Coordinates of N, CA and C and ligand atoms in Angstrom, one line a residue:
M19 N -14.7 -9.9 1.7 CA -15.3 -9.6 0.2 C -15.3 -11.1 -0.8
E20 N -16.4 -10.9 -1.2 CA -16.6 -12.8 -1.9 C -16.1 -12.4 -3.3
S21 N -15.3 -11.3 -4.1 CA -14.3 -11.2 -4.9 C -13.2 -10.1 -4.5
Q22 N -12.1 -10.7 -5.5 CA -11.0 -9.2 -5.5 C -12.0 -7.9 -6.3
E23 N -12.6 -8.6 -7.3 CA -12.5 -7.6 -8.2 C -14.0 -6.2 -7.0
A24 N -14.7 -7.5 -6.0 CA -15.9 -6.2 -5.5 C -15.3 -5.3 -4.6
A25 N -13.8 -6.3 -3.9 CA -12.9 -5.1 -2.8 C -12.1 -3.7 -3.4
G26 N -12.1 -4.3 -5.0 CA -11.5 -3.1 -6.1 C -12.3 -1.9 -5.9
E27 N -13.9 -2.7 -6.2 CA -14.9 -1.4 -6.3 C -14.8 -0.4 -5.4
L28 N -15.0 -1.5 -3.9 CA -15.3 -0.8 -3.0 C -14.2 0.5 -2.0
V29 N -13.2 -0.1 -3.0 CA -11.6 0.8 -1.9 C -11.9 1.8 -3.5
A30 N -12.1 1.2 -5.0 CA -11.9 3.2 -5.7 C -13.0 3.9 -5.4
G31 N -14.3 3.4 -5.1 CA -15.3 4.2 -4.4 C -15.1 5.3 -3.5
A32 N -14.6 3.8 -2.8 CA -13.5 5.9 -1.3 C -13.4 6.6 -2.4
I33 N -12.2 6.0 -3.4 CA -11.0 7.3 -3.7 C -11.8 7.8 -4.0
R34 N -12.4 7.9 -5.4 CA -13.0 8.9 -5.9 C -14.2 9.9 -5.6
E35 N -14.6 9.3 -3.8 CA -15.4 10.1 -3.4 C -14.3 11.0 -3.0
L36 N -12.8 10.9 -2.2 CA -12.4 11.6 -1.7 C -11.9 12.9 -2.8
I37 N -11.4 12.2 -3.9 CA -11.0 13.4 -5.1 C -12.1 14.1 -5.5
T38 N -13.7 13.3 -5.3 CA -14.4 14.7 -6.2 C -14.5 15.9 -4.6
A39 N -14.2 15.8 -3.3 CA -14.1 16.1 -2.9 C -13.3 17.1 -2.2
K40 N -12.1 16.9 -2.5 CA -10.8 17.1 -2.6 C -9.7 17.0 -3.6
P41 N -10.0 18.0 -4.9 CA -9.8 16.9 -6.1 C -7.7 17.5 -6.2
D42 N -6.9 17.7 -4.9 CA -5.6 18.1 -4.6 C -5.3 16.7 -3.8
A43 N -6.0 15.9 -3.4 CA -5.9 15.0 -2.7 C -4.8 13.4 -2.6
V44 N -4.3 13.6 -1.9 CA -2.9 12.9 -1.6 C -3.3 11.8 -1.5
L45 N -2.9 11.0 -2.5 CA -3.0 8.8 -2.3 C -1.9 8.6 -1.5
G46 N -2.1 7.3 -1.1 CA -1.2 6.7 -0.9 C -1.0 4.7 -1.7
L47 N 1.0 5.1 -2.6 CA 0.2 4.2 -3.6 C 0.7 2.5 -3.4
A48 N 0.7 1.3 -3.2 CA 1.4 0.3 -2.6 C 1.4 0.0 -4.7
T49 N 2.4 -1.5 -4.5 CA 2.4 -2.5 -5.5 C 2.6 -3.5 -5.2
G50 N 2.8 -4.4 -6.4 CA 2.1 -5.5 -5.6 C 1.4 -6.2 -6.4
S51 N 0.8 -7.4 -6.1 CA -0.6 -8.0 -7.0 C -1.7 -7.2 -6.6
T52 N -1.6 -7.0 -5.3 CA -2.9 -7.5 -4.7 C -3.7 -5.7 -4.4
P53 N -3.2 -4.3 -4.6 CA -3.8 -4.0 -4.9 C -4.7 -3.0 -6.7
L54 N -4.3 -4.3 -7.0 CA -4.1 -3.9 -9.1 C -6.0 -3.5 -9.0
P55 N -6.9 -4.6 -8.3 CA -8.3 -4.2 -8.4 C -8.6 -3.0 -8.1
V56 N -7.6 -2.4 -7.5 CA -8.2 -1.2 -6.8 C -8.0 0.0 -8.1
Y57 N -7.1 0.2 -8.4 CA -6.6 0.7 -9.4 C -7.5 0.9 -11.1
Q58 N -8.0 -1.1 -11.3 CA -8.6 -1.6 -13.0 C -10.3 -0.6 -12.1
A59 N -10.9 -0.8 -11.2 CA -12.1 -0.6 -10.9 C -11.6 0.9 -10.4
L60 N -10.5 1.8 -10.4 CA -10.5 3.4 -11.0 C -10.7 3.7 -12.1
A61 N -10.0 2.9 -13.0 CA -9.6 3.4 -13.9 C -11.4 3.3 -14.8
K62 N -11.8 2.3 -13.7 CA -13.0 1.7 -14.4 C -13.8 2.8 -14.9
S63 N -13.9 3.1 -13.5 CA -15.2 4.6 -13.3 C -15.0 5.6 -13.5
F64 N -13.1 5.9 -13.6 CA -12.6 7.0 -14.3 C -13.0 7.4 -16.3
A65 N -13.3 6.0 -16.9 CA -13.7 5.9 -17.7 C -14.6 5.9 -18.2
A66 N -15.9 5.8 -17.3 CA -17.4 5.8 -17.6 C -18.0 6.7 -17.3
D67 N -17.3 7.9 -16.0 CA -17.9 9.5 -15.6 C -17.2 9.7 -15.3
P68 N -15.9 10.9 -16.1 CA -14.5 10.6 -15.8 C -15.0 12.2 -14.7
I69 N -13.6 12.5 -13.9 CA -13.6 13.4 -13.0 C -12.5 14.4 -13.2
D70 N -11.8 15.2 -12.6 CA -10.8 16.0 -13.3 C -9.5 15.2 -11.8
V71 N -8.6 14.5 -12.5 CA -7.7 13.6 -11.4 C -6.4 15.0 -11.5
S72 N -6.5 16.3 -12.3 CA -4.7 16.6 -12.6 C -4.9 17.0 -11.6
R73 N -5.1 17.2 -10.7 CA -4.1 17.9 -8.9 C -4.1 17.0 -7.8
V74 N -4.8 15.7 -8.6 CA -4.2 14.6 -7.5 C -2.7 14.4 -7.0
R75 N -2.2 14.1 -6.1 CA -1.0 14.2 -5.8 C -1.1 12.4 -4.9
G76 N 0.6 11.9 -5.3 CA 0.1 10.1 -4.8 C 1.5 10.2 -4.9
F77 N 1.7 9.5 -3.3 CA 3.4 8.9 -3.0 C 3.3 7.3 -2.3
A78 N 4.5 6.9 -3.4 CA 5.1 5.3 -3.4 C 5.1 5.0 -1.7
L79 N 4.5 4.0 -1.4 CA 5.1 2.8 -0.1 C 6.8 3.5 -0.5
D80 N 7.5 2.5 -1.5 CA 8.6 1.8 -1.5 C 9.2 1.8 -2.8
E81 N 10.4 1.5 -3.0 CA 11.2 1.5 -4.4 C 12.1 0.2 -4.0
Y82 N 13.2 -0.5 -4.8 CA 14.5 -1.0 -4.6 C 15.5 -0.5 -4.6
V83 N 17.3 -0.5 -4.2 CA 18.1 0.0 -4.7 C 18.1 -0.6 -4.9
G84 N 19.0 0.3 -6.5 CA 20.6 -0.5 -7.0 C 19.8 -0.6 -8.5
L85 N 18.5 -0.6 -8.8 CA 18.2 -1.1 -10.1 C 18.6 0.1 -11.5
P86 N 18.5 -0.2 -12.4 CA 19.3 1.2 -13.4 C 17.9 1.5 -13.2
P87 N 18.3 3.3 -13.7 CA 16.7 4.1 -14.3 C 16.0 3.3 -15.2
G88 N 14.7 3.4 -15.4 CA 14.0 2.4 -16.4 C 13.9 1.2 -16.0
H89 N 14.5 0.8 -14.7 CA 13.9 -0.4 -15.1 C 12.8 -0.7 -14.9
P90 N 12.3 -2.5 -15.9 CA 10.8 -2.2 -15.7 C 10.3 -3.6 -14.6
E91 N 10.8 -3.6 -13.5 CA 10.2 -3.5 -12.3 C 10.4 -2.7 -11.0
S92 N 11.7 -1.6 -11.8 CA 11.2 -0.6 -10.0 C 10.2 -0.4 -10.2
Y93 N 9.3 0.2 -8.7 CA 8.4 1.0 -8.8 C 8.2 1.6 -9.0
R94 N 8.6 2.5 -9.3 CA 9.0 3.6 -10.3 C 8.1 3.5 -11.5
A95 N 9.2 2.3 -12.1 CA 7.8 2.0 -14.0 C 6.4 1.8 -13.4
V96 N 7.0 0.8 -12.1 CA 5.7 0.0 -12.5 C 3.9 0.6 -11.6
I97 N 4.4 1.8 -11.3 CA 3.4 2.8 -10.3 C 2.9 3.6 -11.7
T98 N 4.0 3.5 -12.4 CA 4.0 4.3 -14.1 C 2.7 3.5 -14.5
R99 N 3.5 2.3 -14.6 CA 2.4 1.4 -15.3 C 0.7 1.5 -15.2
D100 N 1.0 1.1 -13.8 CA -0.2 0.4 -13.2 C -1.8 1.4 -12.8
V101 N -0.3 2.9 -12.2 CA -1.6 3.5 -11.5 C -1.6 4.7 -12.4
V102 N 0.0 5.8 -12.4 CA -0.4 6.9 -13.5 C -0.9 7.1 -14.8
E103 N -1.3 5.9 -15.9 CA -1.4 5.6 -16.5 C -2.7 5.6 -16.7
P104 N -3.0 4.1 -16.9 CA -4.7 3.8 -16.4 C -5.5 4.6 -15.8
L105 N -5.2 5.5 -14.8 CA -6.1 7.0 -13.8 C -5.5 7.9 -14.6
G106 N -4.7 8.5 -15.7 CA -4.3 9.7 -16.0 C -4.0 10.8 -15.0
L107 N -3.6 10.3 -14.3 CA -2.6 11.2 -13.1 C -1.5 12.2 -14.3
T108 N -1.1 13.4 -13.3 CA -0.3 14.2 -13.7 C 1.2 13.4 -13.5
P109 N 1.8 12.6 -13.8 CA 2.7 12.4 -14.1 C 4.1 13.0 -12.5
E110 N 4.0 14.5 -13.2 CA 5.0 14.8 -11.4 C 4.6 15.1 -10.2
N111 N 3.1 14.6 -10.3 CA 2.2 14.9 -9.1 C 2.5 13.4 -7.6
I112 N 3.4 12.3 -8.8 CA 3.5 10.8 -8.4 C 4.8 10.9 -8.0
H113 N 4.7 10.8 -6.3 CA 6.6 10.5 -6.2 C 6.6 8.5 -5.5
V114 N 7.9 8.8 -5.9 CA 8.6 7.5 -5.5 C 9.8 7.6 -5.0
P115 N 9.5 6.6 -3.5 CA 11.8 7.1 -3.3 C 12.3 6.7 -3.9
N116 N 13.4 7.3 -4.5 CA 14.9 7.5 -4.8 C 15.8 5.9 -4.3
G117 N 15.8 4.8 -5.1 CA 16.7 3.9 -5.0 C 17.8 4.4 -4.9
D118 N 18.5 5.7 -5.5 CA 19.2 5.7 -6.4 C 20.5 5.3 -5.4
P119 N 21.1 4.1 -5.5 CA 22.5 4.6 -4.3 C 23.6 5.5 -4.0
A120 N 23.8 6.5 -5.1 CA 24.5 7.7 -4.9 C 24.0 8.6 -4.0
T121 N 22.5 8.7 -4.2 CA 21.5 9.5 -2.7 C 20.7 9.6 -1.9
I122 N 21.2 7.9 -2.1 CA 20.4 7.1 -0.8 C 20.9 7.3 0.5
R123 N 21.6 8.6 1.1 CA 22.1 8.7 2.1 C 21.3 9.5 2.5
T124 N 20.2 9.8 2.1 CA 19.4 11.1 2.4 C 18.2 10.8 1.6
A125 N 17.7 10.2 0.6 CA 16.8 9.5 0.3 C 15.4 9.4 1.1
G126 N 15.4 9.5 2.6 CA 14.9 8.9 3.0 C 14.3 10.0 3.5
D127 N 15.1 10.9 4.1 CA 15.1 12.5 5.2 C 13.8 12.4 3.7
D128 N 14.9 12.9 2.5 CA 14.3 14.1 1.5 C 12.4 13.5 0.9
Y129 N 12.0 12.6 0.9 CA 11.1 11.6 0.6 C 9.8 12.1 1.6
E130 N 10.4 12.3 2.6 CA 9.6 12.4 4.7 C 9.4 13.6 4.4
R131 N 9.8 14.4 3.9 CA 10.1 16.4 3.8 C 8.4 16.3 2.6
A132 N 8.8 15.7 1.7 CA 8.1 15.8 0.3 C 6.3 15.2 0.8
I133 N 6.2 14.1 1.6 CA 4.9 13.6 1.8 C 4.8 14.5 3.0
I134 N 5.3 15.8 4.5 CA 4.7 16.7 4.9 C 4.7 17.8 4.0
A135 N 4.9 18.3 2.9 CA 5.3 19.3 2.3 C 4.2 18.9 1.6
A136 N 3.4 17.5 1.4 CA 2.4 17.8 1.0 C 1.4 17.2 1.4
G137 N 1.7 17.4 2.8 CA 0.0 18.0 3.9 C -0.5 16.7 5.0
G138 N 1.0 15.7 4.0 CA 0.2 14.0 4.7 C -1.0 13.6 3.6
V139 N 0.0 12.4 3.5 CA -1.1 11.0 3.1 C -2.3 11.0 3.7
D140 N -3.8 11.2 2.9 CA -5.2 11.5 3.0 C -5.6 9.9 3.2
I141 N -5.3 9.2 2.0 CA -5.9 7.3 1.8 C -4.9 7.3 1.5
Q142 N -4.2 5.9 2.4 CA -2.7 4.7 2.1 C -3.7 3.4 2.0
I143 N -3.0 2.9 0.5 CA -3.5 2.0 0.2 C -2.2 1.0 0.3
L144 N -2.8 -0.3 1.1 CA -1.6 -1.1 1.6 C -1.6 -2.6 1.8
G145 N -0.6 -3.2 0.8 CA -0.4 -5.4 0.8 C -0.2 -5.1 2.0
I146 N -0.2 -6.2 1.9 CA 0.3 -7.5 3.2 C 1.3 -8.4 3.0
G147 N 2.7 -8.2 3.0 CA 3.7 -9.9 2.9 C 3.2 -10.9 3.6
R148 N 3.9 -11.8 3.2 CA 3.8 -13.1 4.2 C 4.8 -12.9 5.4
T149 N 5.9 -11.8 5.4 CA 6.2 -12.3 6.7 C 6.1 -11.1 8.0
G150 N 4.4 -10.0 7.1 CA 3.5 -9.5 7.6 C 3.7 -7.8 7.6
H151 N 5.1 -8.0 6.4 CA 5.3 -6.9 6.2 C 4.3 -5.7 5.7
L152 N 4.1 -4.1 6.0 CA 4.0 -3.4 5.3 C 5.1 -2.4 5.0
G153 N 4.2 -2.4 3.2 CA 5.7 -1.6 3.0 C 6.5 -2.3 2.7
F154 N 7.7 -2.4 3.1 CA 9.1 -2.8 2.9 C 9.6 -3.3 4.5
N155 N 8.9 -3.0 5.5 CA 8.8 -2.8 6.9 C 8.7 -4.4 6.9
E156 N 10.1 -5.0 7.2 CA 10.4 -7.0 7.3 C 10.0 -6.5 9.1
P157 N 10.2 -8.2 9.2 CA 9.7 -7.9 10.8 C 10.5 -7.4 11.4
G158 N 10.9 -6.9 12.6 CA 12.2 -6.0 13.6 C 11.7 -4.3 13.6
S159 N 11.3 -3.7 11.9 CA 10.5 -3.0 11.9 C 10.3 -1.8 13.4
S160 N 10.9 -1.4 13.6 CA 10.4 0.1 14.9 C 8.9 0.7 14.5
F161 N 8.0 0.8 15.3 CA 6.0 1.3 14.9 C 6.5 2.2 14.6
G162 N 8.2 3.5 15.2 CA 8.7 4.5 14.5 C 9.5 4.9 13.5
S163 N 9.2 4.4 12.5 CA 10.5 3.8 11.9 C 10.1 5.0 10.6
T164 N 11.1 5.6 9.7 CA 10.1 6.9 8.7 C 10.9 6.3 8.2
T165 N 11.4 6.6 6.5 CA 11.7 6.6 5.7 C 13.1 6.1 5.4
R166 N 13.7 4.5 4.7 CA 14.7 4.7 5.2 C 14.9 2.8 4.8
I167 N 16.0 2.9 4.2 CA 17.0 1.5 3.8 C 16.7 0.3 4.5
K168 N 15.9 -0.5 4.2 CA 16.1 -2.3 4.4 C 17.0 -2.9 4.0
T169 N 16.9 -4.0 4.3 CA 17.0 -4.9 3.9 C 16.2 -6.3 3.8
L170 N 15.5 -6.3 2.9 CA 14.8 -7.2 2.5 C 14.8 -9.2 3.0
T171 N 14.2 -9.9 3.4 CA 13.8 -11.2 3.9 C 13.7 -11.9 3.2
E172 N 14.5 -13.0 2.9 CA 14.7 -14.1 1.4 C 13.7 -14.6 1.2
K173 N 12.6 -15.0 1.9 CA 11.4 -15.0 1.7 C 10.2 -14.0 1.4
T174 N 10.8 -12.5 1.3 CA 10.3 -11.6 0.1 C 10.7 -11.9 -1.0
R175 N 12.2 -11.8 -0.8 CA 12.5 -11.9 -2.3 C 12.2 -13.6 -3.1
A176 N 12.4 -14.8 -2.5 CA 11.3 -15.0 -2.8 C 10.4 -15.2 -3.7
D177 N 9.4 -14.1 -3.1 CA 8.2 -14.0 -3.3 C 7.7 -12.6 -4.3
N178 N 8.6 -11.5 -5.1 CA 8.9 -11.1 -5.6 C 9.6 -11.5 -6.5
A179 N 10.6 -12.6 -6.8 CA 11.4 -13.6 -8.0 C 10.8 -13.5 -9.2
R180 N 9.4 -13.4 -8.7 CA 7.8 -14.0 -9.6 C 8.1 -13.0 -11.0
F181 N 8.4 -11.7 -11.2 CA 8.3 -10.3 -11.8 C 10.2 -10.3 -12.5
F182 N 10.6 -11.2 -11.8 CA 12.2 -10.6 -12.7 C 12.5 -12.0 -13.5
D183 N 13.8 -11.9 -13.7 CA 14.5 -13.4 -14.8 C 14.4 -14.3 -14.2
S184 N 15.4 -14.2 -13.0 CA 16.2 -14.9 -12.2 C 15.5 -14.0 -10.3
P185 N 15.6 -16.0 -9.5 CA 15.7 -14.9 -7.9 C 17.1 -14.5 -8.2
D186 N 17.9 -14.4 -8.6 CA 19.0 -13.3 -7.6 C 19.2 -11.8 -8.5
D187 N 17.9 -12.0 -9.1 CA 18.1 -10.5 -9.8 C 17.5 -9.7 -8.7
V188 N 16.9 -10.3 -7.9 CA 15.4 -9.4 -6.7 C 17.0 -8.2 -6.0
P189 N 16.7 -6.5 -5.6 CA 18.1 -6.3 -5.1 C 17.7 -6.7 -3.9
M190 N 18.7 -7.1 -2.5 CA 18.9 -7.0 -1.6 C 18.0 -6.2 -0.3
H191 N 18.9 -4.7 -1.1 CA 17.7 -3.6 -0.5 C 16.8 -3.2 -0.8
C192 N 16.2 -2.2 -0.3 CA 15.1 -1.4 -0.3 C 15.3 -0.1 -0.2
I193 N 14.7 0.8 0.0 CA 14.0 2.0 0.5 C 12.7 2.1 0.6
T194 N 11.5 2.3 2.0 CA 10.5 2.1 2.2 C 10.2 2.5 3.7
Q195 N 9.1 3.6 3.2 CA 7.8 4.7 4.1 C 8.1 3.7 5.9
G196 N 8.7 4.5 6.3 CA 8.6 3.5 7.5 C 7.1 2.8 8.5
L197 N 7.4 2.3 9.5 CA 5.6 1.7 9.7 C 5.4 3.7 10.6
G198 N 6.4 4.2 10.7 CA 6.0 5.7 11.9 C 4.9 6.3 10.8
T199 N 5.8 7.0 9.6 CA 5.2 7.2 8.5 C 4.0 7.0 7.9
I200 N 3.9 5.2 7.5 CA 2.5 4.7 6.9 C 0.8 4.9 8.3
L201 N 1.8 4.8 9.3 CA 1.0 5.4 10.0 C 0.1 7.0 10.6
R202 N 0.9 7.4 9.9 CA 0.7 9.2 10.2 C -0.3 9.7 8.8
A203 N -1.2 8.7 7.8 CA -1.9 9.0 7.3 C -3.1 8.5 7.6
R204 N -3.8 9.6 6.8 CA -5.5 9.4 7.7 C -6.5 8.5 7.9
H205 N -6.4 7.7 7.1 CA -6.9 6.4 7.0 C -6.2 4.9 6.0
L206 N -6.4 4.3 6.9 CA -5.1 3.1 6.0 C -6.1 2.0 5.7
V207 N -6.0 1.4 4.7 CA -7.0 0.5 4.1 C -5.5 -0.6 3.9
V208 N -6.0 -1.8 4.1 CA -5.3 -3.1 4.2 C -6.1 -4.1 3.3
L209 N -5.3 -4.9 2.4 CA -6.0 -5.2 1.2 C -5.2 -6.5 1.6
A210 N -6.1 -8.0 1.2 CA -5.4 -9.3 1.8 C -5.8 -10.0 0.6
F211 N -5.5 -11.3 -0.1 CA -6.3 -12.0 -0.3 C -6.1 -13.2 -0.2
G212 N -6.1 -14.5 -0.7 CA -6.0 -15.8 -0.4 C -5.4 -16.1 0.9
E213 N -4.3 -17.4 0.7 CA -4.4 -18.3 1.9 C -3.3 -18.0 2.7
S214 N -2.5 -17.5 1.8 CA -1.3 -17.2 2.6 C -0.8 -16.6 2.9
K215 N -1.9 -15.4 3.2 CA -2.4 -14.3 3.9 C -3.3 -14.0 5.2
A216 N -3.3 -15.7 5.5 CA -4.4 -15.5 6.1 C -2.7 -15.3 7.9
D217 N -2.1 -15.6 7.8 CA -1.5 -15.4 9.0 C -0.8 -14.2 9.1
A218 N -0.5 -14.2 8.6 CA -0.2 -12.2 8.7 C -1.0 -11.5 8.7
I219 N -2.9 -11.9 8.3 CA -3.9 -11.4 8.8 C -3.8 -11.0 10.1
A220 N -4.4 -12.8 10.5 CA -5.2 -12.5 11.9 C -3.6 -11.9 12.9
A221 N -2.1 -12.0 12.6 CA -1.4 -11.2 13.6 C -1.5 -9.7 13.8
A222 N -1.7 -9.4 11.9 CA -1.7 -7.8 11.9 C -3.6 -7.9 13.2
V223 N -4.2 -8.0 12.3 CA -5.4 -7.6 13.3 C -5.6 -7.9 15.3
E224 N -5.4 -9.4 15.3 CA -5.6 -9.2 16.6 C -4.2 -10.2 17.5
G225 N -3.5 -10.6 16.5 CA -1.9 -10.4 17.5 C -1.6 -9.1 18.2
P226 N -1.0 -9.7 19.1 CA -0.2 -9.1 19.8 C 0.5 -7.9 19.4
M227 N 0.7 -6.9 19.3 CA 1.2 -5.8 19.0 C 3.1 -5.8 19.2
T228 N 3.1 -6.0 18.0 CA 5.1 -6.1 17.9 C 6.3 -6.4 16.8
A229 N 6.8 -6.0 16.8 CA 7.4 -5.8 15.9 C 8.2 -6.3 15.0
S230 N 8.1 -7.7 15.3 CA 8.0 -8.9 14.9 C 7.1 -9.6 14.1
Q231 N 5.9 -8.4 14.2 CA 4.6 -8.4 13.4 C 5.0 -6.8 12.9
P232 N 4.9 -6.2 11.6 CA 4.9 -5.5 11.0 C 3.4 -5.0 11.5
G233 N 3.2 -6.2 10.8 CA 1.4 -5.0 10.4 C 0.9 -5.1 11.7
S234 N 0.9 -5.3 12.9 CA 0.5 -4.9 13.7 C 0.0 -4.0 14.3
A235 N 1.6 -3.1 13.6 CA 1.0 -2.2 14.0 C -0.1 -0.8 13.3
I236 N -0.9 -1.5 13.0 CA -1.9 -1.4 12.2 C -3.3 -0.5 13.8
Q237 N -2.9 -0.9 14.8 CA -3.8 -1.8 15.9 C -3.9 0.1 15.9
L238 N -2.5 0.4 16.2 CA -2.5 2.0 16.7 C -3.4 2.7 15.8
H239 N -3.6 2.3 15.3 CA -4.2 3.5 14.3 C -6.2 4.4 14.0
P240 N -6.1 5.1 14.5 CA -7.5 5.7 14.3 C -8.4 5.0 13.7
H241 N -7.6 4.7 12.4 CA -9.1 4.6 11.5 C -8.6 4.0 9.6
V242 N -9.1 2.3 10.5 CA -8.3 1.1 9.6 C -9.1 0.5 8.9
T243 N -9.6 0.5 7.6 CA -10.2 -0.4 6.4 C -9.3 -1.7 6.9
V244 N -9.7 -3.1 7.0 CA -8.9 -4.1 6.6 C -10.4 -4.9 5.8
I245 N -9.7 -5.0 4.7 CA -10.4 -6.1 3.7 C -9.8 -7.2 3.3
V246 N -10.6 -8.7 3.2 CA -10.0 -9.7 2.5 C -11.2 -10.5 2.4
D247 N -11.0 -11.1 1.9 CA -11.2 -12.9 0.7 C -11.9 -13.5 2.5
A248 N -12.6 -14.9 1.9 CA -13.0 -15.3 2.6 C -11.1 -16.3 2.9
A249 N -10.5 -16.8 2.5 CA -9.2 -16.9 2.7 C -8.0 -16.7 3.3
A250 N -8.1 -15.4 3.0 CA -7.4 -14.5 4.0 C -8.1 -14.6 5.1
A251 N -9.1 -14.6 5.3 CA -10.1 -14.3 6.6 C -10.3 -15.4 7.8
S252 N -9.2 -16.7 6.9 CA -9.7 -18.3 7.2 C -9.5 -18.2 9.1
K253 N -8.6 -17.3 9.5 CA -7.4 -17.5 10.8 C -7.7 -16.2 11.0
L254 N -8.6 -15.5 11.1 CA -9.3 -14.7 12.6 C -10.2 -15.3 13.6
A255 N -9.7 -15.0 14.5 CA -10.7 -15.8 16.0 C -11.9 -15.4 15.6
N256 N -12.1 -13.6 15.8 CA -13.4 -12.8 15.4 C -14.1 -13.2 14.7
L257 N -13.8 -13.7 13.7 CA -14.4 -13.4 12.1 C -15.8 -13.6 12.3
A258 N -16.7 -14.0 12.9 CA -17.8 -14.0 13.0 C -18.1 -12.7 13.8
Y259 N -18.1 -11.9 14.3 CA -18.5 -10.8 14.9 C -17.9 -9.2 14.1
Y260 N -16.5 -9.5 13.4 CA -16.9 -9.0 11.6 C -17.5 -8.7 10.9
K261 N -18.1 -10.1 10.7 CA -19.0 -10.2 9.5 C -20.7 -9.6 9.9
H262 N -20.9 -10.4 11.3 CA -22.1 -9.4 12.2 C -22.0 -7.8 11.4
A263 N -20.9 -7.4 12.1 CA -20.8 -5.8 12.4 C -20.9 -5.0 9.9
W264 N -20.0 -5.5 9.4 CA -20.3 -5.5 8.4 C -21.6 -5.8 7.6
A265 N -22.5 -6.8 8.2 CA -24.3 -6.9 7.7 C -24.1 -5.9 8.4
H266 N -24.5 -4.5 9.4 CA -25.5 -3.8 9.8 C -24.4 -3.0 9.6
K267 N -23.8 -2.5 8.8 CA -23.2 -1.2 8.5 C -24.0 -0.2 8.7
A268 N -24.4 1.0 9.0 CA -24.8 1.9 8.8 C -24.4 2.7 7.4
P269 N -25.8 3.5 6.8 CA -25.1 4.1 5.7 C -24.7 5.5 5.9
W270 N -24.8 5.7 7.1 CA -23.7 7.1 7.0 C -22.0 6.7 7.4
E271 N -21.7 5.5 7.7 CA -20.2 4.9 7.8 C -19.7 5.0 6.8
G272 N -18.9 5.5 6.6 CA -18.0 5.2 5.4 C -16.9 3.7 5.4
I273 N -16.3 3.5 4.4 CA -15.6 2.6 5.1 C -14.6 2.4 5.5
Ligands
LIG321 P1 1.6 -8.4 -3.1 O1 2.4 -8.3 -2.4 O2 0.1 -8.0 -3.1 O3 2.0 -9.2 -4.0 O4 0.7 -9.7 -2.2 C1 2.3 -7.6 -0.7 C2 3.0 -7.2 0.1 O5 4.4 -7.7 0.2 O6 3.1 -6.3 0.7

């Protein structure tokens, strides 16, 4: 896409269409900088032409372990600030894995059960880390993994240090939906912008499927949309074909 704004509008359009057809749709929500244009475009769309979103449900991908409740960089707080409030969603309908160390041993299974009880995720928004992670599934994560504790790589901790007062404040552990959990969502939308994501995108889309590149798990999914800018696309060997397919997209094809 030519801009992050255009990418945001494209995905927001698909989500709006989904909610219109299914008012209690289940959204898979990602944090980080990448999905922000989607949430901003959705907020704009709802403000200009409101639809009923009171029954929309949501599941975040991941959460840090051990941050005090209400910490502004906990993903519960980020999802509330970036998604629930600007979109006017019903807070009780939005789930985030529980990173409280006191209950962490059962939190993963509880989260899996909640996703299943909701009927599964209809559309899963995903960023990708420089390590190739989806959610916080760092290299070595099994393609069959479910929601569980992971130890963050130092690369990811350094990338996320910008949100904290000091790099040492970034938690060492997280609880994340597994790659197996993510693959059960009905539609995956992977977004990536900037040169720093080019290797991870090439590995995810065209590389061998390997747990060493968790993003490559998307190659197993029946419906994936990858949305990138020119910089993030710059290492794709088959780029000319993807552009050709996009240019000839039929009107009956969704994203
Ligand atoms: P970012 O993170 O959107 O902040 O670059 C993406 C990710 O780590 O999954």
